[in-house]
Tab-separated table of C-alpha atoms in Angstrom:
chain	number	residue	atom	x	y	z
R	14	MET	CA	15.509	40.727	-11.775
R	15	SER	CA	17.416	41.596	-8.579
R	16	SER	CA	17.803	39.056	-5.778
R	17	THR	CA	15.597	41.213	-3.542
R	18	THR	CA	12.808	41.321	-6.138
R	19	SER	CA	13.112	37.596	-6.781
R	20	ARG	CA	12.925	36.814	-3.056
R	21	ALA	CA	9.864	39.022	-2.678
R	22	SER	CA	8.208	37.242	-5.604
R	23	ARG	CA	8.831	33.836	-4.010
R	24	MET	CA	7.431	35.001	-0.684
R	25	ARG	CA	4.326	36.437	-2.360
R	26	ARG	CA	3.783	33.209	-4.300
R	27	SER	CA	4.220	31.140	-1.132
R	28	THR	CA	1.806	33.323	0.826
R	29	THR	CA	-0.879	33.187	-1.867
R	30	ALA	CA	-0.440	29.420	-2.210
R	31	SER	CA	-0.931	29.073	1.551
R	32	GLN	CA	-4.082	31.198	1.344
R	33	ILE	CA	-5.493	28.984	-1.406
R	34	LYS	CA	-4.755	25.854	0.633
R	35	GLN	CA	-6.494	27.416	3.615
R	36	LEU	CA	-9.475	28.284	1.414
R	37	ILE	CA	-9.708	24.637	0.311
R	38	LEU	CA	-9.733	23.567	3.959
R	39	SER	CA	-12.170	26.198	5.189
R	40	ARG	CA	-14.676	25.358	2.437
R	41	ASN	CA	-14.266	21.601	2.962
R	42	LEU	CA	-13.421	21.081	-0.694
R	43	ALA	CA	-12.530	17.547	-1.763
R	44	PRO	CA	-10.437	16.222	-4.667
R	45	GLY	CA	-12.241	17.006	-7.905
R	46	ASP	CA	-14.209	19.950	-6.493
R	47	PRO	CA	-13.914	23.212	-8.445
R	48	LEU	CA	-12.006	26.162	-7.027
R	49	PRO	CA	-13.294	29.732	-7.342
R	50	THR	CA	-12.380	31.443	-10.583
R	51	GLU	CA	-9.167	33.425	-10.887
R	52	ALA	CA	-11.089	36.696	-10.500
R	53	GLU	CA	-12.915	35.399	-7.429
R	54	LEU	CA	-9.641	34.271	-5.852
R	55	CYS	CA	-8.124	37.701	-6.454
R	56	GLU	CA	-11.072	39.359	-4.754
R	57	THR	CA	-11.389	36.878	-1.898
R	58	LEU	CA	-7.667	36.794	-1.087
R	59	ASP	CA	-7.049	40.456	-1.957
R	60	VAL	CA	-4.086	39.608	-4.178
R	61	SER	CA	-3.103	40.336	-7.758
R	62	ARG	CA	-3.927	38.152	-10.735
R	63	SER	CA	-0.216	37.390	-11.248
R	64	SER	CA	0.091	36.218	-7.623
R	65	VAL	CA	-2.841	33.847	-8.082
R	66	ARG	CA	-1.419	32.460	-11.313
R	67	GLU	CA	2.012	31.881	-9.769
R	68	ALA	CA	0.466	30.206	-6.729
R	69	ILE	CA	-1.717	27.964	-8.905
R	70	ARG	CA	1.352	26.880	-10.890
R	71	THR	CA	3.133	26.026	-7.647
R	72	LEU	CA	0.191	24.073	-6.244
R	73	SER	CA	-0.291	22.310	-9.566
R	74	THR	CA	3.245	20.873	-9.459
R	75	LEU	CA	2.406	19.463	-6.021
R	76	ASP	CA	-0.858	17.933	-7.312
R	77	ILE	CA	-2.787	20.008	-4.766
R	78	VAL	CA	-4.741	21.622	-7.596
R	79	THR	CA	-5.385	20.543	-11.172
R	80	VAL	CA	-5.841	22.997	-14.022
R	81	ARG	CA	-8.191	21.836	-16.766
R	82	HIS	CA	-7.851	24.313	-19.580
R	83	GLY	CA	-11.232	25.556	-20.703
R	84	HIS	CA	-12.923	24.184	-17.591
R	85	GLY	CA	-11.231	25.784	-14.596
R	86	THR	CA	-9.108	24.839	-11.621
R	87	PHE	CA	-10.011	21.947	-9.328
R	88	VAL	CA	-8.749	20.420	-6.107
R	89	GLY	CA	-6.110	17.870	-7.100
R	90	GLU	CA	-5.811	14.229	-6.134
R	91	MET	CA	-2.803	15.057	-3.922
R	92	SER	CA	-1.002	11.923	-5.009
R	93	LEU	CA	2.595	11.140	-4.113
R	94	ALA	CA	3.711	11.631	-7.733
R	95	PRO	CA	5.694	14.815	-6.942
R	96	MET	CA	7.566	12.967	-4.190
R	97	VAL	CA	8.342	10.116	-6.576
R	98	GLU	CA	9.704	12.516	-9.178
R	99	THR	CA	11.914	14.204	-6.583
R	100	LEU	CA	13.260	10.934	-5.183
R	101	VAL	CA	13.952	9.547	-8.643
R	102	PHE	CA	15.814	12.694	-9.625
R	103	ARG	CA	17.695	12.575	-6.325
R	104	GLY	CA	18.700	9.016	-7.104
R	105	VAL	CA	19.939	9.623	-10.655
R	106	ILE	CA	21.348	13.158	-10.485
R	107	ASN	CA	24.632	11.703	-9.243
R	108	PRO	CA	25.337	8.377	-10.999
R	109	GLU	CA	27.828	7.431	-8.290
R	110	GLY	CA	25.123	7.803	-5.671
R	111	SER	CA	22.395	5.892	-7.513
R	112	LEU	CA	23.385	2.591	-5.939
R	113	ASP	CA	23.201	4.025	-2.434
R	114	ALA	CA	19.858	5.630	-3.292
R	115	LEU	CA	18.467	2.263	-4.419
R	116	ARG	CA	19.719	0.565	-1.260
R	117	GLU	CA	17.933	3.197	0.811
R	118	VAL	CA	14.712	2.737	-1.147
R	119	VAL	CA	14.849	-1.050	-0.683
R	120	GLU	CA	15.429	-0.567	3.060
R	121	VAL	CA	12.368	1.699	3.266
R	122	ARG	CA	10.254	-0.773	1.276
R	123	LEU	CA	11.305	-3.592	3.602
R	124	ALA	CA	10.570	-1.477	6.683
R	125	LEU	CA	7.094	-0.621	5.372
R	126	ASP	CA	6.283	-4.254	4.616
R	127	LEU	CA	7.456	-5.435	8.037
R	128	SER	CA	5.754	-2.639	9.973
R	129	MET	CA	2.409	-3.388	8.313
R	130	ALA	CA	2.629	-7.160	8.789
R	131	GLU	CA	0.025	-7.375	11.556
R	132	ARG	CA	-2.410	-5.164	9.655
R	133	VAL	CA	-1.982	-7.189	6.454
R	134	VAL	CA	-2.523	-10.500	8.244
R	135	GLU	CA	-5.570	-9.156	10.057
R	136	ALA	CA	-7.051	-7.833	6.805
R	137	SER	CA	-6.446	-11.188	5.121
R	138	ARG	CA	-9.053	-13.025	7.182
R	139	GLY	CA	-11.746	-14.004	4.735
R	140	ALA	CA	-10.200	-11.924	1.938
R	141	ASP	CA	-10.486	-13.123	-1.640
R	142	TYR	CA	-6.906	-13.241	-2.896
R	143	SER	CA	-7.617	-15.311	-6.003
R	144	GLU	CA	-6.296	-12.493	-8.194
R	145	LEU	CA	-3.089	-12.350	-6.166
R	146	ASP	CA	-2.756	-16.138	-6.411
R	147	GLU	CA	-2.813	-15.773	-10.188
R	148	MET	CA	-0.171	-13.050	-9.994
R	149	VAL	CA	2.074	-15.262	-7.891
R	150	GLU	CA	1.754	-17.988	-10.524
R	151	ALA	CA	2.643	-15.466	-13.224
R	152	MET	CA	5.669	-14.235	-11.252
R	153	VAL	CA	6.932	-17.757	-10.617
R	154	ASP	CA	6.509	-18.593	-14.306
R	155	LYS	CA	8.335	-15.479	-15.466
R	156	ALA	CA	11.124	-15.988	-12.934
R	157	SER	CA	11.628	-19.538	-14.195
R	158	ARG	CA	12.202	-18.085	-17.675
R	159	GLY	CA	14.533	-15.355	-16.422
R	160	ALA	CA	11.954	-12.672	-17.212
R	161	ARG	CA	11.102	-9.724	-14.978
R	162	PHE	CA	7.697	-9.437	-13.319
R	163	LEU	CA	7.547	-5.758	-12.428
R	164	GLU	CA	3.874	-5.111	-13.133
R	165	GLU	CA	2.683	-8.106	-11.126
R	166	ASP	CA	5.046	-7.269	-8.276
R	167	ARG	CA	3.747	-3.719	-7.897
R	168	HIS	CA	0.115	-4.735	-8.027
R	169	PHE	CA	0.717	-7.505	-5.489
R	170	HIS	CA	2.200	-5.214	-2.855
R	171	THR	CA	-0.226	-2.326	-3.324
R	172	ALA	CA	-3.209	-4.697	-3.220
R	173	LEU	CA	-2.062	-6.180	0.091
R	174	PHE	CA	-1.730	-2.728	1.629
R	175	GLU	CA	-5.011	-1.468	0.201
R	176	ALA	CA	-6.765	-4.356	1.934
R	177	THR	CA	-5.684	-2.923	5.309
R	178	GLY	CA	-7.668	0.264	4.716
R	179	ASN	CA	-4.562	2.381	5.312
R	180	HIS	CA	-4.600	4.369	2.087
R	181	LEU	CA	-1.450	6.342	2.881
R	182	ALA	CA	0.535	3.156	3.450
R	183	GLY	CA	-0.759	1.834	0.132
R	184	GLN	CA	0.293	5.006	-1.628
R	185	LEU	CA	3.719	4.940	0.032
R	186	VAL	CA	4.467	1.350	-0.923
R	187	GLY	CA	3.463	2.121	-4.501
R	188	ALA	CA	5.521	5.320	-4.530
R	189	PHE	CA	8.703	3.680	-3.270
R	190	TRP	CA	8.177	0.802	-5.672
R	191	ASP	CA	8.007	3.335	-8.520
R	192	VAL	CA	11.214	5.009	-7.314
R	193	HIS	CA	12.877	1.612	-7.098
R	194	THR	CA	12.017	0.634	-10.667
R	195	ALA	CA	12.906	4.081	-12.030
R	196	VAL	CA	16.366	4.141	-10.447
R	197	LEU	CA	17.214	0.494	-11.193
R	198	PRO	CA	17.735	0.977	-14.976
R	199	GLN	CA	20.395	3.605	-14.227
R	200	LEU	CA	22.558	0.887	-12.689
R	201	ASP	CA	24.369	-1.952	-14.394
R	202	ILE	CA	22.954	-4.636	-12.121
R	203	ASP	CA	21.978	-8.050	-13.400
R	204	GLN	CA	18.819	-9.721	-12.182
R	205	PRO	CA	19.631	-12.068	-9.257
R	206	ASP	CA	20.202	-15.669	-10.318
R	207	ASP	CA	17.857	-16.780	-7.545
R	208	ILE	CA	15.096	-14.326	-8.424
R	209	HIS	CA	12.722	-17.298	-8.352
R	210	HIS	CA	13.042	-17.170	-4.538
R	211	THR	CA	11.579	-13.662	-4.645
R	212	ALA	CA	8.703	-14.845	-6.830
R	213	LYS	CA	8.017	-17.827	-4.540
R	214	ALA	CA	8.175	-15.629	-1.439
R	215	HIS	CA	5.090	-13.762	-2.646
R	216	GLY	CA	3.179	-17.036	-2.411
R	217	ASP	CA	4.602	-17.663	1.062
R	218	MET	CA	3.413	-14.197	2.122
R	219	ILE	CA	-0.123	-14.986	0.997
R	220	ALA	CA	-0.070	-18.420	2.674
R	221	ALA	CA	1.140	-16.944	5.972
R	222	ALA	CA	-1.427	-14.137	5.828
R	223	ARG	CA	-4.240	-16.608	5.233
R	224	ALA	CA	-3.026	-18.734	8.146
R	225	GLY	CA	-2.951	-15.699	10.424
R	226	ASP	CA	0.753	-16.247	11.103
R	227	VAL	CA	2.368	-12.822	11.485
R	228	GLU	CA	5.889	-14.105	12.111
R	229	ALA	CA	5.771	-16.405	9.080
R	230	TYR	CA	4.543	-13.459	7.032
R	231	ARG	CA	7.450	-11.300	8.218
R	232	GLN	CA	9.932	-14.066	7.399
R	233	ALA	CA	8.457	-14.402	3.906
R	234	VAL	CA	8.832	-10.633	3.440
R	235	ILE	CA	12.505	-10.845	4.440
R	236	GLU	CA	13.086	-13.754	2.039
R	237	HIS	CA	11.348	-11.737	-0.685
R	238	TYR	CA	14.014	-9.015	-0.486
R	239	ARG	CA	17.030	-11.248	0.197
R	240	PRO	CA	18.128	-11.862	-3.458
R	241	LEU	CA	18.007	-8.158	-4.315
R	242	GLN	CA	19.741	-7.117	-1.107
R	243	ARG	CA	22.532	-9.608	-1.786
R	244	VAL	CA	23.075	-8.277	-5.316
R	245	LEU	CA	23.151	-4.702	-4.031
R	246	ALA	CA	25.655	-5.641	-1.333
R	247	GLU	CA	27.887	-7.355	-3.888
R	248	SER	CA	27.775	-4.233	-6.068
R	249	ARG	CA	29.585	-2.067	-3.512
């Protein structure tokens, strides 16, 4: 295929994909709603069947649409999974740059936690955090045994953000956490000796949030990241 033909194909696919996105908006379709059939899309958009198929494949990789074989095509959940995949690949494609990529991810995670401090504290008034209390206990116990507590850590942070009602922030904190834990195994970095400080800081975050103390919450967030940031700095 010549470069001119290939470029034309990409433009056609992009245009049809844009038309399908506009159709979703104009018909007020929500995640899980069915899209028109392939034949209906061809007729409605006045494009070829191959253009529709290429556009659907493109939108599927972005989680904008979901293809259920034998059932049809539906509006996707539009999760941040494609972004996570891209950032992980960006972080590991050059082994020498993986460490810098992880540092950047940790900086973004810290910035998100600090920027949402007031919202988290406000949402904590009267909130039932008994499940998070149990997770803190589990993290402290695992840290005391030198074990990792990845699952509890992710759930802790996403639960705090979900309580604020800001769903995008909750998705972002979960996405960057996933990038963090995907890139970390590519690096020969030992778990911090004082990882128990990170585990304990989760409890301090909850205590500060319950007390309505935004500054104490922010300080607990900073202490939470300090062991990891130190290890990353020493790995330069």
